[in-house]
Coordinates of C-alpha atoms in Angstrom, one line a residue:
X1 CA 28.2 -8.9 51.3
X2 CA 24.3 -8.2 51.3
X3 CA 23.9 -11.5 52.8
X4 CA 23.0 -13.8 49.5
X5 CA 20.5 -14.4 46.8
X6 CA 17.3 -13.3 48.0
X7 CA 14.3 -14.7 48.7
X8 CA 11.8 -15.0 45.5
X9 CA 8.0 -14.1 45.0
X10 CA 6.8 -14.7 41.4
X11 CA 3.3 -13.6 40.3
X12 CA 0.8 -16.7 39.2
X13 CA 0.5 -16.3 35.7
X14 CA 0.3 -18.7 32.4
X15 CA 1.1 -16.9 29.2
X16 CA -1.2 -18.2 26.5
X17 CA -0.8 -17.7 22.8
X18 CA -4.1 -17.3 20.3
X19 CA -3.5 -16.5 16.7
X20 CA -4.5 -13.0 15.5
X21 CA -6.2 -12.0 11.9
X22 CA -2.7 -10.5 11.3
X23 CA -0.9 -14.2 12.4
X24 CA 1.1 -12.8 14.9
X25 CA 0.3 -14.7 18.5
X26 CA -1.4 -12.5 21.3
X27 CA -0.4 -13.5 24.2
X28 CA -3.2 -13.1 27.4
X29 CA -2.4 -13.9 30.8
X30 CA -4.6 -16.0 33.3
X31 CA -4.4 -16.6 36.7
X32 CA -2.4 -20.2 36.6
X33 CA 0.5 -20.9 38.1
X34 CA 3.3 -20.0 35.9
X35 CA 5.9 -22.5 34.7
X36 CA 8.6 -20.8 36.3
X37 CA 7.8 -21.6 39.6
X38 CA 7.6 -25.6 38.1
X39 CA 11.2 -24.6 37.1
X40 CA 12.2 -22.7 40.4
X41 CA 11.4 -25.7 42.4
X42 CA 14.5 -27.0 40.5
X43 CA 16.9 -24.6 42.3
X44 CA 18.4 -21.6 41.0
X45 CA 20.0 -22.1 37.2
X46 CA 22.5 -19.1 38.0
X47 CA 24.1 -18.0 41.5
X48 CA 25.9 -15.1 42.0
X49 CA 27.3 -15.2 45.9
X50 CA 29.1 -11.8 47.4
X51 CA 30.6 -10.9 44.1
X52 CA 33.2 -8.1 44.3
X53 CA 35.2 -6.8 41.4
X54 CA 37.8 -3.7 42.0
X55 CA 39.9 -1.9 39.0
X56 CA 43.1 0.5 40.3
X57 CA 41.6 1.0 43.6
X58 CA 38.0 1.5 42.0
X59 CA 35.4 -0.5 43.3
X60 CA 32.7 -1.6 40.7
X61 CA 31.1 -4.2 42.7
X62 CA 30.6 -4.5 46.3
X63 CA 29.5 -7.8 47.4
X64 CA 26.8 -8.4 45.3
X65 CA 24.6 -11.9 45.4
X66 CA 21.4 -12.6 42.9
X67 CA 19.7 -15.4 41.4
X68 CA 18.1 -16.4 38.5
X69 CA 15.9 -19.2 38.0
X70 CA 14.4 -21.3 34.9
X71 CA 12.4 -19.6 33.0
X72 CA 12.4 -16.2 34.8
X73 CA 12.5 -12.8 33.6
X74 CA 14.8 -10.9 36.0
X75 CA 15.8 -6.8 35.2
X76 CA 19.0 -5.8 35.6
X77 CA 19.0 -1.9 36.2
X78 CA 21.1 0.6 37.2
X79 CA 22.6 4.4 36.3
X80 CA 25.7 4.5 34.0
X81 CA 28.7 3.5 36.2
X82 CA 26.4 1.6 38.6
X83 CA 28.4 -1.9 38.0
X84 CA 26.1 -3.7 35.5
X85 CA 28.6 -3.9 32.3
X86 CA 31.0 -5.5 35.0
X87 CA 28.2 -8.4 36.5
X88 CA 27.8 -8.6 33.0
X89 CA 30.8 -10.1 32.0
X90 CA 31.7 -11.9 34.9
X91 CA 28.6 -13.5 34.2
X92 CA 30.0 -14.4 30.6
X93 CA 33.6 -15.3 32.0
X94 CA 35.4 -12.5 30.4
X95 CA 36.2 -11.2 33.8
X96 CA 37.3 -12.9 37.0
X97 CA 35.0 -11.2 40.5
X98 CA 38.1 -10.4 42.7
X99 CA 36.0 -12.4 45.4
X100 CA 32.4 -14.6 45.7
X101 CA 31.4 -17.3 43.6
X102 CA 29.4 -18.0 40.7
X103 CA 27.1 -21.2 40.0
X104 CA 25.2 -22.9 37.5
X105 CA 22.7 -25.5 38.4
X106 CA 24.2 -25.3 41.6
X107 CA 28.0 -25.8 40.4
X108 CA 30.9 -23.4 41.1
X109 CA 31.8 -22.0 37.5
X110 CA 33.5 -19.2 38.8
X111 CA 36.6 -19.8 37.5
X112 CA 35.6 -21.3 34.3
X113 CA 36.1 -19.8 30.6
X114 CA 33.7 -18.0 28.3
X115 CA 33.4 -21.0 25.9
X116 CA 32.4 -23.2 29.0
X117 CA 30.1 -20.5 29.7
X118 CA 28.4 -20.8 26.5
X119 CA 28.9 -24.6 26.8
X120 CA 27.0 -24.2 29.8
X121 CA 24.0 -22.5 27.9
X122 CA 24.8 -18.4 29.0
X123 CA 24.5 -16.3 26.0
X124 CA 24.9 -12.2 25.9
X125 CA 22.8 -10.6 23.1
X126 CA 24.7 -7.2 23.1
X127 CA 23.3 -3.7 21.9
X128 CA 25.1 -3.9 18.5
X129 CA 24.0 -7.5 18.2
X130 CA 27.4 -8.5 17.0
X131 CA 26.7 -10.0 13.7
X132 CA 28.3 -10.1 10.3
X133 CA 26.9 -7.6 8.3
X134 CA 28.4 -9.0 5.0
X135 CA 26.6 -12.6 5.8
X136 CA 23.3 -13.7 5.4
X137 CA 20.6 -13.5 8.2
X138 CA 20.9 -17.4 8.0
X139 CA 25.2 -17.8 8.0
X140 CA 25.2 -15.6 11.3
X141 CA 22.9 -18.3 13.0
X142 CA 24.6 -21.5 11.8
X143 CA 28.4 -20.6 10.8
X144 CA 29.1 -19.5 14.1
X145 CA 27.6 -22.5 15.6
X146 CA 29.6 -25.1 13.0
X147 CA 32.9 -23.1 13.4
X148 CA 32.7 -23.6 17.8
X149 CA 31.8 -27.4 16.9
X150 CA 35.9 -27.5 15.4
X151 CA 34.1 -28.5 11.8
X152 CA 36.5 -27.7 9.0
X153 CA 34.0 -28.2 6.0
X154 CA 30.9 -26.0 6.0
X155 CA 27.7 -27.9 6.3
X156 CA 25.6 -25.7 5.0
X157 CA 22.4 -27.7 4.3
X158 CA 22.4 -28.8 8.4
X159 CA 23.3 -25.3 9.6
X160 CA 20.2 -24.3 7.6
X161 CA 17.5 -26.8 8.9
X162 CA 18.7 -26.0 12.4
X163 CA 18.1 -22.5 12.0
X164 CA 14.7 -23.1 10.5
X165 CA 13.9 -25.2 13.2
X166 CA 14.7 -22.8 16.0
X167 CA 12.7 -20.1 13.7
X168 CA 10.1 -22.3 13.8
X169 CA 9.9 -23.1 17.5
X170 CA 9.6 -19.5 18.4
X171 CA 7.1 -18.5 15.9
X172 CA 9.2 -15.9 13.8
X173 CA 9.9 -15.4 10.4
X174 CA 13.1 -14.4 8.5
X175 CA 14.3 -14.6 5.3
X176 CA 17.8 -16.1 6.0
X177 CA 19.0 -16.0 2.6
X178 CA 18.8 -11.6 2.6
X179 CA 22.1 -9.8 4.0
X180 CA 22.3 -8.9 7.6
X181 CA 23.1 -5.2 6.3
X182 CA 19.7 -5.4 4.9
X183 CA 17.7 -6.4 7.6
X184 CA 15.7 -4.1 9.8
X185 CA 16.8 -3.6 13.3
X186 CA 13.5 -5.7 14.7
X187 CA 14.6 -8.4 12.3
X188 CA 18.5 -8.5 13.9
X189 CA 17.4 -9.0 16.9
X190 CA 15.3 -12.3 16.2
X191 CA 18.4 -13.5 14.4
X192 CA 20.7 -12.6 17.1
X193 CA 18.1 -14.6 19.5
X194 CA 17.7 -17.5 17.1
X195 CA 21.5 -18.0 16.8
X196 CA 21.6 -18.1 20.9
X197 CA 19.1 -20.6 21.0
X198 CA 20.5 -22.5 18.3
X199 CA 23.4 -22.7 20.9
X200 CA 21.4 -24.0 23.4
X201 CA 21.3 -21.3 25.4
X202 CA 19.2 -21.2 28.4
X203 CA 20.2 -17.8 30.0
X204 CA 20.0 -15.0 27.6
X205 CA 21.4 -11.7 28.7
X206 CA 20.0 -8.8 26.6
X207 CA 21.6 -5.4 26.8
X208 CA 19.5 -2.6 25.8
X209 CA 17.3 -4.4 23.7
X210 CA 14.7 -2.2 22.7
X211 CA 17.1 0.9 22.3
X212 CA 16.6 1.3 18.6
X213 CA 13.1 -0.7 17.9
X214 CA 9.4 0.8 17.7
X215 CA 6.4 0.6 19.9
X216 CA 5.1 -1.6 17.8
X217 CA 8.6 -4.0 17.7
X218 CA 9.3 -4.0 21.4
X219 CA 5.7 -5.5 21.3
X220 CA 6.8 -8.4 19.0
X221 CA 10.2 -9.1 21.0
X222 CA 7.8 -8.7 24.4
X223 CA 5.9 -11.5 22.6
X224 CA 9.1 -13.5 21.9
X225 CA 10.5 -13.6 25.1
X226 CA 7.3 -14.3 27.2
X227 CA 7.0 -17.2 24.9
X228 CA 10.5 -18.4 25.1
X229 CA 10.3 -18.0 29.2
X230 CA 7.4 -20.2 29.2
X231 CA 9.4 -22.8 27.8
X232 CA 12.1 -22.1 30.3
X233 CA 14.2 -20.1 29.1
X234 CA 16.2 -17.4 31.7
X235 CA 16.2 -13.8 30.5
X236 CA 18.4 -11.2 32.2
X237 CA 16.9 -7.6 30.8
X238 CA 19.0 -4.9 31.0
X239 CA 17.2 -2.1 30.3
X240 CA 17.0 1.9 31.5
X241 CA 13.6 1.9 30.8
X242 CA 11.1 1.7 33.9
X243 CA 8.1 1.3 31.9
X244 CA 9.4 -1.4 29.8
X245 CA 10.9 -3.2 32.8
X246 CA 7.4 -2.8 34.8
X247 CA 5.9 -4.2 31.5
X248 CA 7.9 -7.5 30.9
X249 CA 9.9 -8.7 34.1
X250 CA 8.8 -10.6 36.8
X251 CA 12.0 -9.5 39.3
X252 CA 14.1 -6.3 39.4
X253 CA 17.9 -6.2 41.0
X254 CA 19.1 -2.5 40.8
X255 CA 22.7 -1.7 41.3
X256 CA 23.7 1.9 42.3
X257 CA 27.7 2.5 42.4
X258 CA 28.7 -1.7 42.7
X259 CA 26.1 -2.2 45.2
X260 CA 22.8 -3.8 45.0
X261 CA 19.7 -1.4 46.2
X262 CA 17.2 -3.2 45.2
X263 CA 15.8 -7.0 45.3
X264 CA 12.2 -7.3 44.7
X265 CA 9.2 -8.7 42.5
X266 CA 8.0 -5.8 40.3
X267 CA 4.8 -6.3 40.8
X268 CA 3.5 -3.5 43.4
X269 CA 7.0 -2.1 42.8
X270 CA 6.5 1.4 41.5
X271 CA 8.5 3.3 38.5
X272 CA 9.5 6.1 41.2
X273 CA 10.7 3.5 43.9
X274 CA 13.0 1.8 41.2
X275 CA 14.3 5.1 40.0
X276 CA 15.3 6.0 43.8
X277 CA 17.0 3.0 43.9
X278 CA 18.9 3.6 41.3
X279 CA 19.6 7.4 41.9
X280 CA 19.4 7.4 45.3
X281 CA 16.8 10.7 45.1
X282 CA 13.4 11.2 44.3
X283 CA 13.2 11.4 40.0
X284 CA 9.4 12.8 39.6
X285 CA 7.6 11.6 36.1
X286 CA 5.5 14.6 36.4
X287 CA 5.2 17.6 33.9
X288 CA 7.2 20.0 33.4
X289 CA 5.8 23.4 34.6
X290 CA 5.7 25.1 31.7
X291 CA 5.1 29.0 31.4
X292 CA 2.4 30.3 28.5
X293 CA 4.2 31.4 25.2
X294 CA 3.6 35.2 24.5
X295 CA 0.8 35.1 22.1
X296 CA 2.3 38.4 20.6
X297 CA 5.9 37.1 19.9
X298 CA 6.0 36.2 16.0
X299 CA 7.5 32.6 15.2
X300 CA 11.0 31.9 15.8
X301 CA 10.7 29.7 13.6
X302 CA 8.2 28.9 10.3
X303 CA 8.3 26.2 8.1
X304 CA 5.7 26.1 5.5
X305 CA 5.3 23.1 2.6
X306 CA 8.8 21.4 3.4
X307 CA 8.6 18.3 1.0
X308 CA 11.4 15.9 -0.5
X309 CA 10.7 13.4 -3.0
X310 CA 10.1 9.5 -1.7
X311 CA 10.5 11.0 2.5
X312 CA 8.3 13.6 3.4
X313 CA 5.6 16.2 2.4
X314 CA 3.6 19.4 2.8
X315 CA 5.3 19.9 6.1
X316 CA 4.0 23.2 7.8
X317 CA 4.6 24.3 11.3
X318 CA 5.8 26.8 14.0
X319 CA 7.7 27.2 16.5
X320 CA 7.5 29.8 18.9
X321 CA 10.4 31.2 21.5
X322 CA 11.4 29.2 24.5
X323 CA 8.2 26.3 22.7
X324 CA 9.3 22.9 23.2
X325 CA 8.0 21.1 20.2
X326 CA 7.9 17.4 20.1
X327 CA 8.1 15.3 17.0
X328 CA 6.6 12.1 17.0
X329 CA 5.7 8.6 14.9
X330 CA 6.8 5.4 14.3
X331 CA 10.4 4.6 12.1
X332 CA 10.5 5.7 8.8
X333 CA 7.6 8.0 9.6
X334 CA 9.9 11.3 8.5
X335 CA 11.2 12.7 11.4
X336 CA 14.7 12.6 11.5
X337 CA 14.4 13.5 7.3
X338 CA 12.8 16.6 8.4
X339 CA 15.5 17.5 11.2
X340 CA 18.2 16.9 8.7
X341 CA 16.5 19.1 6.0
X342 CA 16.3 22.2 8.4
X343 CA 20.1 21.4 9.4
X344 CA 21.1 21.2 5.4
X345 CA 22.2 18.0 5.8
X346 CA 19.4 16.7 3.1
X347 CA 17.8 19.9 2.0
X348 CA 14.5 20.0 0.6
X349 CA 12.7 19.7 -3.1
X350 CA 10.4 22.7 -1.9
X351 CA 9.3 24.6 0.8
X352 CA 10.1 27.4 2.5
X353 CA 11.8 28.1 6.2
X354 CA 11.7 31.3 8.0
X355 CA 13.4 32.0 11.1
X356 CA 12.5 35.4 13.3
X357 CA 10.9 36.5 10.4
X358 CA 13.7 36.6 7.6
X359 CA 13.3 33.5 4.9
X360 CA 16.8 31.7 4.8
X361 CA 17.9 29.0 2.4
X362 CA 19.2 25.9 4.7
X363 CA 21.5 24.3 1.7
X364 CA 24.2 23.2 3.8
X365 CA 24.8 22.8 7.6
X366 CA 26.6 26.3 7.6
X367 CA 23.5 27.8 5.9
X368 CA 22.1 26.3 9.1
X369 CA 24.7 27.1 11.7
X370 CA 24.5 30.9 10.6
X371 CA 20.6 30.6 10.9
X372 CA 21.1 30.3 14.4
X373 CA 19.9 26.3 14.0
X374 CA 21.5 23.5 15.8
X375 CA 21.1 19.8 15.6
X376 CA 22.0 17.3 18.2
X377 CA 21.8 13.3 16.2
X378 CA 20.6 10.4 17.3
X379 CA 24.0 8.7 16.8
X380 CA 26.0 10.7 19.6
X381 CA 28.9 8.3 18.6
X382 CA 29.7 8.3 15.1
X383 CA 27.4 11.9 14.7
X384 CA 28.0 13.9 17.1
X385 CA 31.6 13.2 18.7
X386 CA 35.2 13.1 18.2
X387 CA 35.8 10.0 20.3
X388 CA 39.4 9.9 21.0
X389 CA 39.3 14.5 21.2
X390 CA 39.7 15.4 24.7
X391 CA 36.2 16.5 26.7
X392 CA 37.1 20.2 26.3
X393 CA 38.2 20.1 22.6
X394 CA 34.4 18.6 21.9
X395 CA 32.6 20.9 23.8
X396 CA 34.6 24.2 22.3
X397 CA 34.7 22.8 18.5
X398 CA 31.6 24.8 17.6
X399 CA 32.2 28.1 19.4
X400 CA 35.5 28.5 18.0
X401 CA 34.8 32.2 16.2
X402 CA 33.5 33.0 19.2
X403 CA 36.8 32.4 21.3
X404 CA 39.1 34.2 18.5
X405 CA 40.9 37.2 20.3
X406 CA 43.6 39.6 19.3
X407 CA 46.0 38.9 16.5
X408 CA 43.4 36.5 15.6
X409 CA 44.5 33.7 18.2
X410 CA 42.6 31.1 20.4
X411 CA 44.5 30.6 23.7
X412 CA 44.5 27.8 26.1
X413 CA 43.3 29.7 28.8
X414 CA 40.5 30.7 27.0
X415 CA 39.5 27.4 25.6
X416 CA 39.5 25.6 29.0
X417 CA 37.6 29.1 30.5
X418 CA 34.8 27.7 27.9
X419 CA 35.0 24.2 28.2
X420 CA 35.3 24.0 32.0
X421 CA 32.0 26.7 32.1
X422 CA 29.8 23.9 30.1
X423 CA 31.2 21.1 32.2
X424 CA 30.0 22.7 35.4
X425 CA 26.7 24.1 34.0
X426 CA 25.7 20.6 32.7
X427 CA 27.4 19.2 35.6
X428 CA 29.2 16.5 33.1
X429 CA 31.0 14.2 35.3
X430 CA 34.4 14.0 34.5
X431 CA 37.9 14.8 36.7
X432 CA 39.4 16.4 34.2
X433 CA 38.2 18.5 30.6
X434 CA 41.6 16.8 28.9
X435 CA 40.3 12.7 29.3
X436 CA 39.3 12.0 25.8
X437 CA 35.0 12.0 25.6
X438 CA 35.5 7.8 25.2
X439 CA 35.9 7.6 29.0
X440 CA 32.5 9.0 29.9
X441 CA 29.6 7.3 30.3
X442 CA 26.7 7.4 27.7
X443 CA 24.7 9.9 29.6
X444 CA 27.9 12.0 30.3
X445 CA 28.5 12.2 26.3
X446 CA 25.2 13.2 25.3
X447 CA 25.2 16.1 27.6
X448 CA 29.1 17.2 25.8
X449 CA 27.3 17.0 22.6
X450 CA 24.4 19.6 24.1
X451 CA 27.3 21.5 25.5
X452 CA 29.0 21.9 22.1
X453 CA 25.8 23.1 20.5
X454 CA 24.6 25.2 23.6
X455 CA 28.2 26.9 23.0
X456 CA 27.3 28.1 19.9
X457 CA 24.2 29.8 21.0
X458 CA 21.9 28.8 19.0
X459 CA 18.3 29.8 18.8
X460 CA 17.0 26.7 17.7
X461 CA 18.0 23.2 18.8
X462 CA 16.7 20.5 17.1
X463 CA 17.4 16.9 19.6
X464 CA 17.0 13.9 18.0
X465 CA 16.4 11.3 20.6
X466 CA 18.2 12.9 23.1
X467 CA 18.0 10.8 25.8
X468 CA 18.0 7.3 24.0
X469 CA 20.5 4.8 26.1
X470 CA 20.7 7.0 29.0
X471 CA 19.7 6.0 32.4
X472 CA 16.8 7.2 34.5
X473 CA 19.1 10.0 36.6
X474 CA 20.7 11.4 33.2
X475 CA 17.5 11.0 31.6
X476 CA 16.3 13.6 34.1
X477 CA 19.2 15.4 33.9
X478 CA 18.8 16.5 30.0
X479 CA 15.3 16.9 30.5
X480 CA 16.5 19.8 33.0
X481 CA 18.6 21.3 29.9
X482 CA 15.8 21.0 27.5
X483 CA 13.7 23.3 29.8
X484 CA 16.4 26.0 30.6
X485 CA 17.1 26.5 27.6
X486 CA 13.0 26.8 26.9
X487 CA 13.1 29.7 29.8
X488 CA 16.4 31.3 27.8
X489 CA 14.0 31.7 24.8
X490 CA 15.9 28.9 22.8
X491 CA 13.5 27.3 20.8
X492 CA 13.8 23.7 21.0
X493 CA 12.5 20.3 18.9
X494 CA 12.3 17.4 20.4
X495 CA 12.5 13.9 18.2
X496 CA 11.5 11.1 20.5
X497 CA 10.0 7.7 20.8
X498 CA 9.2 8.2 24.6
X499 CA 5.6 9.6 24.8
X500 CA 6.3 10.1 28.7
X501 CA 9.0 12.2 27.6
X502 CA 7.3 14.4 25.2
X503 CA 4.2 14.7 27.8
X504 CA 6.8 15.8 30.2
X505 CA 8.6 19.0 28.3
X506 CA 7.1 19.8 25.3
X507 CA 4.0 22.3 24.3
X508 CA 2.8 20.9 21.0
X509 CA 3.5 17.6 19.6
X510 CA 3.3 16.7 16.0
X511 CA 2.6 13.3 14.5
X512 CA 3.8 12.0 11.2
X513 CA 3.2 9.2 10.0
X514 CA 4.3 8.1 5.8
X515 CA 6.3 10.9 5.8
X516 CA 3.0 13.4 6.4
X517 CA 1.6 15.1 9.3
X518 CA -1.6 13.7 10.8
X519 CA -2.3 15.1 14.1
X520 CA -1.2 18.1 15.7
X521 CA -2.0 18.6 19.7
X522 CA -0.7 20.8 22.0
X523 CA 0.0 18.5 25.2
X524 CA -1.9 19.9 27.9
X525 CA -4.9 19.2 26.6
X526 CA -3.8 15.7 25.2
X527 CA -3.4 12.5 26.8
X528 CA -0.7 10.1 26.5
X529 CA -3.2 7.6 25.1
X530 CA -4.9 9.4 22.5
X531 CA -1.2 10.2 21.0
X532 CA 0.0 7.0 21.1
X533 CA -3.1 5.9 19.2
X534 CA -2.8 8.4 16.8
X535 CA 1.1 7.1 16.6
X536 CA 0.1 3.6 15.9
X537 CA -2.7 4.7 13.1
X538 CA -5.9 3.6 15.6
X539 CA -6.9 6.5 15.8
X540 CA -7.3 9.7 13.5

């Protein structure tokens, strides 16, 4: 065991809220003593003591001990495969540690259920948010409350004024009458927030909880749970991003393969000393060296006046051999539109593409796969693989023609040549290329899904949020890709809502915003901050 729940240091800080022109609070800090070190002089709301948990001889946690007090904001971090999914849910009850304890206001629960748990005031906002789509925003928050209360009749005038209150306390709106289906991602997460405080919760675990929101969103939820914290509430983050950890929690507890590496305030922690913690190796933020592009080689690729009706228009750009060209902008701004219109999978209203030269029609994804133009999605699961295929079968799906040999036939031998040459040049982790791609890890199944496009050799790779979910050592990892396949000559575009990641690999970044471009800036002569100001419309 790594000798128990270590000691705390919290900064001094008050979080208070002014009303802006746009009525949204912003929230200042001033150097007060924060509440939650009123609320730590309670003792610790949640113990875990020397947890272990082992599966078939696998250990996923090794003797690991935190705490958590009232009203703190502790990050839970950690590679894929580090243990956090499995603290996680013995946390929540769904799983029994194999040995330690685990306490609540100083009480064993270890052994208790997952409706005591919630009893108890633990609730898990998970990635997908696990709401009703076919409900309203408003049935989600109360229904689920009134059905755990054992009520046979619906009380749907109660249910309502609850949630409003709890809307209310926390400063939000929400129509709760509109479908869930309808919402905006942003918007689901404030419901699922409001329906765990309408429980009473006073821990709230949140996995991945910016994954799919904007700059401008994570800003609003940031607001939210400083807020809610100052009241008391417990937050555990669980996040892969440094910055955004750095940003919002006051403690971080690392994992790295079931065992804790790291216990510390964040303040005076660094990005790079968290990252080494959780990969145990130095992960550098830096830039990319990046060789000139011959001013002589012609485009790879041209796109001139791209427009679809309602989306995007009068998009024109290039894109140079072995360029890494980044795409950014807020949601909604056009990007992914564009990528799928230069795949064929929403062509155009007008405009014209060129690649090395020769104009081509992109119609359909073949038009686009015979181009020589790939495209990784954003959704790696329901877009990009065959969950249940084996590893191999995903990664040779696209390279198929290429693998024919005489009489016309594909044999095994070749096949597992193929797949087992991608698993080692992407170093996928994986014991075997016949283990179906559901038993890797997320950052383990974005790199299959590179592989399965790299097979096909394409001269053009279009990545749409390539390394979204991924923790801070795959993150790297893919990074790595996206610049050898720069020095092969592979032209590559890069769809991301990670400014540190675009400043890191790509030449030239574009910046759309309504569906129109309004900056372009090659990166070395750029600064993070000017493009995010440009991003957020502060700027021209």
């Amino acid at each position: 065991c790594d000798g128990g729940p270590a000691a705390r240091h919290v900064q001094n800080i008050k979080i208070a809220a002014a009303p802006t022109a746009a009525g949204e609070d912003e929230l200042t800090m001033v150097a007060e003593p924060h509440r939650q070190d009123a609320h730590a002089s309670e003792g610790a709301l949640l113990s875990a003591t020397c947890i272990e948990k082992h599966y078939a001889g696998i250990t996923a946690l090794a003797g690991v001990s935190f705490e958590i007090h009232r009203g703190e904001i502790l990050a839970l971090a950690g590679e894929n495969g580090s243990g956090k999914s499995t603290l996680i849910k013995i946390i929540a009850g769904v799983e029994k540690p194999d040995a330690g304890s685990l306490s609540i206001d100083g009480v064993d629960w270890t052994h208790r259920s997952p409706a005591e748990r919630i009893g108890a005031g633990i609730q898990i906002i998970y990635q997908d948010f696990a709401l009703f789509p076919n409900l309203s925003a408003g049935e989600n928050i109360w229904l689920p409350i009134q059905h755990s209360q054992g009520r046979r009749i619906v009380a749907r005038a109660r249910g309502l004024a609850l949630a409003r209150r709890v809307m209310d306390e926390i400063g939000v709106g929400i129509d709760f009458e509109r479908p869930v289906s309808e919402l905006p991602v942003s918007q689901k997460q404030v419901v699922a927030i409001i329906r765990a405080l309408a429980n009473d919760a006073r821990l709230l675990i949140m996995d991945e909880p910016t994954t799919a929101l904007t700059h401008r969103e994570v800003q609003h939820l940031f607001r939210i749970v400083r807020r809610l914290a100052a009241d008391g509430i417990s937050f555990i983050f669980v996040s892969h991003k440094l910055q955004e950890v750095s940003e919002i929690c006051g403690r971080v507890v690392v994992l790295r393969n079931g065992t804790k590496t790291l216990d510390r305030p964040v303040r005076g922690l660094s990005e790079k000393e968290m990252a080494r913690a959780m990969t145990g190796r130095e992960i550098s933020g830096e830039r990319y060296a990046r060789p000139g592009i011959d001013a002589n080689a012609g485009p790879l690729l041209n796109v001139s006046g791209l427009g679809r009706d309602g989306e995007y228009q009068d998009i024109s750009f290039t894109l140079a051999p072995g360029e890494v060209l980044g795409l950014a902008g807020l949601m909604g701004a056009g990007r992914t539109a564009i990528a799928k219109a230069l795949f064929g999978l929403a062509p155009t209203d007008r405009g014209s593409i060129e690649v090395d030269g020769q104009p081509v029609k992109v119609r359909t994804v073949g038009d686009a796969i015979r181009a020589g133009i790939a495209y990784v999605p954003e959704d790696r699961l329901s877009e990009g693989l065959f969950l249940d295929f084996p590893i191999g079968d995903n990664i040779v799906v696209r390279a198929l023609d290429r693998l024919v040999g005489r009489g016309g036939w594909i044999t095994g031998p070749r096949k597992t040549a193929e797949a087992d040459n991608w698993i080692r040049r992407l170093s996928i982790k994986t014991p075997s290329a016949r283990l179906p791609v559901s038993s890797l890890s997320g950052g383990n199944q974005q790199r299959v899904v590179l592989a399965k496009w790299m097979a096909s050799h394409p001269s053009i790779l279009i990545l749409n949020r390539p390394t979204v979910g991924v923790d801070v050592g795959s993150k790297a990892g893919i990074l790595e890709i996206i610049m050898k396949l720069a020095a092969e000559k592979v032209g590559v575009i890069v769809i991301s809502d990670d400014l540190p990641e675009i400043m890191q690999v790509c030449d030239q970044v574009i910046v759309l915003r309504g569906g129109r471009i309004v900056a372009k800036r090659r990166v070395e002569d750029s600064s993070e901050a000017e493009i995010m100001q440009i991003v957020s419309g502060s700027a021209a």
